[in-house]
XYZ file of C-alpha atoms in Angstrom:
363
model
C 9.653 -58.899 -55.010
C 10.045 -55.346 -56.211
C 11.782 -52.709 -54.180
C 11.027 -49.025 -54.099
C 13.968 -46.825 -54.870
C 14.472 -43.811 -52.614
C 15.072 -40.454 -54.105
C 18.537 -39.085 -53.219
C 16.982 -35.931 -51.760
C 14.849 -37.962 -49.379
C 17.885 -38.713 -47.254
C 18.126 -35.107 -46.199
C 14.510 -35.048 -44.983
C 14.362 -37.384 -42.022
C 11.254 -37.359 -39.860
C 11.368 -38.976 -36.452
C 9.249 -42.005 -35.959
C 5.982 -41.495 -34.134
C 7.018 -44.000 -31.519
C 9.927 -41.784 -30.438
C 7.780 -38.693 -29.887
C 6.647 -37.992 -26.359
C 2.940 -38.199 -26.012
C 0.971 -35.015 -25.368
C -0.919 -36.971 -22.748
C 2.234 -37.924 -20.859
C 2.820 -36.768 -17.303
C -0.845 -37.194 -16.395
C -2.030 -35.025 -19.270
C -0.079 -31.960 -18.174
C 2.028 -29.796 -20.454
C 5.644 -30.337 -19.387
C 6.891 -27.581 -21.754
C 9.074 -30.035 -23.709
C 7.048 -30.264 -26.939
C 4.635 -28.132 -28.924
C 1.149 -28.651 -27.537
C -2.258 -27.035 -28.124
C -2.824 -26.272 -24.458
C -1.443 -22.741 -24.550
C -3.415 -21.831 -27.665
C -6.711 -23.644 -27.444
C -9.885 -22.558 -25.686
C -11.986 -24.957 -23.678
C -14.987 -26.166 -25.657
C -17.467 -25.257 -22.941
C -16.385 -21.614 -23.208
C -17.275 -21.356 -26.879
C -20.300 -19.153 -27.682
C -20.392 -17.701 -24.173
C -20.948 -13.922 -24.119
C -17.896 -11.721 -23.681
C -17.861 -8.693 -21.411
C -18.398 -5.466 -23.326
C -15.790 -2.698 -23.170
C -18.294 -0.450 -21.394
C -18.837 -2.959 -18.596
C -15.102 -3.497 -18.211
C -14.522 0.258 -18.025
C -17.145 0.716 -15.312
C -15.712 -2.236 -13.372
C -12.153 -0.900 -13.425
C -13.321 2.566 -12.373
C -15.133 1.064 -9.372
C -12.049 -0.965 -8.468
C -9.773 2.074 -8.740
C -12.110 4.044 -6.479
C -11.971 1.289 -3.857
C -8.173 1.128 -4.120
C -7.937 4.904 -3.686
C -9.971 4.605 -0.484
C -8.045 1.715 1.056
C -4.673 3.219 0.065
C -5.150 5.690 2.907
C -4.752 2.870 5.413
C -1.476 2.399 7.225
C 1.304 0.380 5.623
C 1.302 -1.957 8.641
C -2.211 -3.104 7.703
C -1.025 -3.813 4.164
C 1.905 -5.816 5.542
C -0.452 -7.823 7.761
C -2.747 -8.661 4.849
C 0.160 -9.622 2.596
C 1.489 -11.882 5.356
C -1.925 -13.525 5.587
C -1.980 -14.085 1.829
C 1.504 -15.646 1.912
C 0.583 -17.976 4.781
C -2.688 -19.026 3.158
C -0.883 -19.789 -0.089
C 1.784 -21.749 1.771
C -0.796 -23.905 3.568
C -2.631 -24.566 0.319
C 0.546 -25.628 -1.484
C 1.544 -27.788 1.487
C -1.760 -29.686 1.333
C -1.199 -30.284 -2.363
C 2.483 -31.241 -1.801
C 3.562 -28.831 -4.553
C 6.362 -26.318 -5.072
C 8.501 -26.897 -1.938
C 10.935 -24.120 -2.861
C 8.105 -21.660 -3.314
C 6.746 -22.595 0.111
C 10.155 -21.977 1.679
C 10.420 -18.566 -0.007
C 6.912 -17.594 1.129
C 7.660 -18.702 4.685
C 10.843 -16.610 4.751
C 8.983 -13.595 3.370
C 6.193 -14.069 5.926
C 8.687 -14.278 8.775
C 10.395 -11.092 7.582
C 7.093 -9.236 7.357
C 6.046 -10.420 10.822
C 9.370 -9.211 12.225
C 8.930 -5.782 10.607
C 5.352 -5.524 11.880
C 6.426 -6.336 15.440
C 9.270 -3.805 15.292
C 7.027 -1.038 13.928
C 4.276 -1.706 16.472
C 6.768 -1.829 19.358
C 8.301 1.469 18.222
C 4.862 3.049 17.956
C 3.889 1.870 21.439
C 7.137 3.182 22.895
C 6.707 6.579 21.250
C 3.114 6.778 22.432
C 4.144 5.916 25.980
C 6.895 8.535 25.950
C 4.509 11.116 24.503
C 1.887 10.433 27.156
C 4.414 10.480 29.983
C 6.108 13.678 28.790
C 2.936 15.647 28.177
C 1.436 14.425 31.432
C 4.466 15.672 33.343
C 4.369 19.027 31.566
C 0.654 19.414 32.263
C 1.227 18.805 35.988
C 4.036 21.385 36.094
C 1.948 23.971 34.250
C -1.000 23.461 36.608
C 1.206 23.712 39.706
C 2.879 26.865 38.357
C -0.495 28.500 37.739
C -1.807 27.641 41.228
C 1.308 28.888 43.013
C 1.441 32.019 40.815
C -2.114 32.913 41.745
C -1.310 32.444 45.449
C 1.544 34.983 45.334
C 0.799 38.476 46.596
C 4.113 40.163 45.700
C 6.380 40.527 42.692
C 9.247 38.835 44.545
C 7.088 35.751 45.170
C 6.038 35.609 41.535
C 9.656 35.941 40.381
C 10.719 33.096 42.676
C 7.854 30.918 41.433
C 8.709 31.672 37.820
C 12.396 30.804 38.316
C 11.544 27.536 40.086
C 9.202 26.289 37.388
C 11.463 27.493 34.568
C 14.175 25.212 35.966
C 11.669 22.378 36.284
C 10.467 22.770 32.686
C 14.072 22.886 31.426
C 14.641 19.405 32.852
C 11.839 17.975 30.707
C 11.808 17.401 26.956
C 9.626 20.425 26.231
C 10.675 22.502 23.247
C 11.944 26.012 23.809
C 9.162 27.572 21.737
C 6.518 25.644 23.685
C 7.974 26.756 27.014
C 8.114 30.379 25.874
C 4.446 30.283 24.866
C 3.464 28.652 28.185
C 5.400 31.237 30.206
C 3.948 34.076 28.146
C 0.420 32.757 28.694
C 0.984 32.478 32.454
C 2.382 36.014 32.692
C -0.184 37.691 30.424
C -3.079 36.218 32.411
C -2.027 38.306 35.401
C -3.989 41.547 35.051
C -2.055 43.235 37.885
C 1.208 43.356 35.905
C 2.208 46.225 33.676
C 3.606 45.790 30.200
C 7.153 46.440 31.379
C 6.796 43.906 34.208
C 5.469 41.282 31.799
C 8.473 41.720 29.516
C 10.834 41.520 32.481
C 9.237 38.309 33.800
C 9.313 36.725 30.323
C 13.014 37.588 30.001
C 13.718 36.026 33.406
C 11.848 32.826 32.483
C 13.680 32.387 29.175
C 17.055 33.164 30.767
C 16.610 30.613 33.564
C 15.391 28.036 31.042
C 18.481 28.538 28.834
C 20.896 28.448 31.747
C 19.404 25.246 33.129
C 19.553 23.561 29.729
C 23.177 24.665 29.319
C 24.113 23.177 32.689
C 22.588 19.863 31.672
C 24.699 19.773 28.521
C 21.708 20.167 26.236
C 21.810 22.203 23.074
C 19.919 25.258 24.260
C 21.121 27.449 21.432
C 20.098 25.272 18.481
C 16.590 26.125 17.382
C 14.150 23.523 16.166
C 11.719 24.031 13.337
C 9.076 25.516 15.617
C 11.552 27.990 17.141
C 12.548 29.181 13.678
C 8.949 30.076 12.980
C 8.808 32.273 16.096
C 11.832 34.379 15.028
C 10.894 37.352 12.889
C 14.426 38.248 11.751
C 15.336 35.542 9.237
C 17.671 35.803 6.241
C 15.955 36.494 2.951
C 17.087 33.204 1.438
C 15.322 31.118 4.118
C 11.838 31.113 2.496
C 13.214 29.871 -0.823
C 15.203 27.152 0.935
C 12.140 26.145 2.922
C 10.185 25.977 -0.333
C 12.779 23.651 -1.812
C 12.678 21.409 1.235
C 8.877 21.338 1.166
C 8.966 20.329 -2.521
C 11.380 17.499 -1.744
C 9.199 16.418 1.176
C 6.149 16.480 -1.094
C 7.901 14.337 -3.697
C 8.946 11.833 -1.035
C 5.419 11.711 0.310
C 4.021 11.251 -3.194
C 6.450 8.397 -3.877
C 5.476 6.751 -0.605
C 1.762 7.076 -1.343
C 2.306 5.797 -4.876
C 4.171 2.760 -3.571
C 1.394 2.033 -1.093
C -1.166 2.483 -3.863
C 0.562 -0.076 -6.072
C 0.856 -2.429 -3.097
C -2.833 -2.201 -2.290
C -3.729 -2.554 -5.985
C -1.594 -5.689 -6.346
C -3.161 -7.214 -3.240
C -6.671 -6.227 -4.314
C -6.593 -7.515 -7.883
C -4.561 -10.645 -7.092
C -6.496 -11.957 -4.121
C -10.027 -11.081 -5.218
C -9.539 -12.456 -8.718
C -8.042 -15.715 -7.425
C -10.255 -16.297 -4.385
C -13.635 -14.961 -5.518
C -14.181 -16.789 -8.804
C -12.356 -14.290 -10.978
C -14.388 -11.269 -9.937
C -13.299 -8.148 -8.067
C -15.892 -5.913 -6.432
C -16.237 -3.830 -9.574
C -16.547 -6.865 -11.842
C -19.081 -8.442 -9.514
C -21.248 -5.322 -9.549
C -21.373 -5.139 -13.358
C -21.735 -8.890 -13.799
C -18.456 -9.983 -15.409
C -15.620 -12.321 -14.392
C -12.146 -13.448 -15.446
C -11.496 -17.058 -16.505
C -8.527 -18.883 -17.940
C -8.659 -20.289 -21.468
C -9.343 -23.712 -19.985
C -12.349 -22.353 -18.102
C -10.799 -22.410 -14.625
C -10.361 -19.510 -12.229
C -6.868 -17.969 -12.348
C -4.569 -18.874 -9.478
C -3.074 -16.289 -7.144
C 0.157 -16.128 -9.129
C -1.706 -15.921 -12.454
C -3.914 -13.151 -11.062
C -0.816 -11.259 -9.958
C 0.628 -11.676 -13.443
C -2.599 -10.335 -14.920
C -2.325 -7.312 -12.633
C 1.188 -6.780 -13.971
C -0.357 -6.633 -17.430
C -1.970 -3.328 -16.447
C 1.507 -1.862 -16.301
C 2.166 -3.173 -19.804
C -1.043 -1.501 -20.959
C 0.116 1.823 -19.558
C 3.548 1.367 -21.121
C 1.957 0.951 -24.579
C 0.158 4.294 -24.266
C -3.163 2.579 -23.458
C -3.108 0.705 -26.781
C -2.855 -2.539 -24.840
C -6.230 -1.727 -23.273
C -7.834 -0.407 -26.459
C -7.157 -3.638 -28.349
C -10.317 -5.096 -26.818
C -12.170 -3.167 -29.527
C -10.558 -5.104 -32.405
C -9.483 -8.382 -30.794
C -11.667 -11.344 -31.736
C -12.173 -12.426 -28.106
C -11.879 -8.900 -26.660
C -8.610 -9.746 -24.954
C -6.675 -6.766 -23.632
C -2.928 -6.963 -23.127
C -3.332 -8.231 -19.548
C -5.543 -11.036 -20.890
C -2.966 -11.957 -23.529
C -0.232 -12.079 -20.900
C -2.198 -14.204 -18.433
C -4.139 -16.238 -21.062
C -7.526 -15.201 -19.732
C -10.919 -14.103 -20.997
C -13.433 -11.719 -19.454
C -16.928 -13.152 -19.676
C -20.316 -11.745 -18.890
C -22.031 -13.605 -16.083
C -25.419 -15.058 -16.894
C -28.215 -16.055 -14.581
C -29.660 -19.548 -14.703
C -32.956 -18.144 -15.979
C -31.367 -16.479 -18.996
C -29.417 -19.661 -19.713
C -32.618 -21.711 -19.652
C -34.348 -19.252 -21.971
C -31.446 -19.465 -24.404
C -31.639 -23.260 -24.354
C -35.391 -23.147 -24.992
C -34.944 -20.754 -27.916
C -32.407 -22.985 -29.610
C -33.630 -24.499 -32.898
C -34.281 -28.186 -32.805
C -32.361 -28.833 -35.990
């Protein structure tokens, strides 16, 4: 019996036996990320020859979506927190039914609990402020009405001075601002047609003096002026307007950053939830008749949809080249589609599908 001699170089090229290789169909046909498989690169056969969404349709869809996001971004951050909490809880319940990702469920539950706590704190603070505002302004309105009635009942300057001193002390014991009290006293005094200009100035001086003295007795800072009081003073240093301009610029930048953060939050919620829960179509995509699908033909999950939304940031970071590649890519995949392994297809009605089947050649 003849034997086959092995070449000396063959010893350096050792291939593992097929029996030692893990099967691609192991673990119930799922890719366990331990070997090279075609799952991440292949496209489901039933997706072949389906029409892709044109760049024009995708542009119109994203413009519609951005318009909707711009509108809803004006809503309060508490509403966004409530919706995000609802999304977390819904995802947790779904994963619990499937008995999957226990650590993810724990993290989502912790995040939901934190958001609920913040929502309760913010709402409680808002209710307390509203109650204090209503109580304070109601008390001030009653005092102003009583002062006006008693002032009109006086028939002498001495009576009016006594009334003014009494209600100046009463107003000083409330939380009214000094500028607001000065305007209220000035309005009360100027409405009296029987007073001369000198008498009006004297009464206004008395009211402000009593107000300051009462505040000083109560240990309140009657000298420090608030922002509204500063506006009523005509003699300000020349450097104040420039400083105010700087502060207003800083305030504008902070407000812009806040609005931008809310905008990104609403955008993430919008694109993630609608794509995952409404068959891969946002409002804009639904209106122009396109949808997002994975390479295996399924609808992207919530996490995959969020990852696809993150791809928009990558498109901006590439100077829009990541978006423009749909013009030369074979399957019109933009950078967000490459990242999330998705395609954007054009939806077809059943009638058009039947016509296409009828027009197919028999051979």
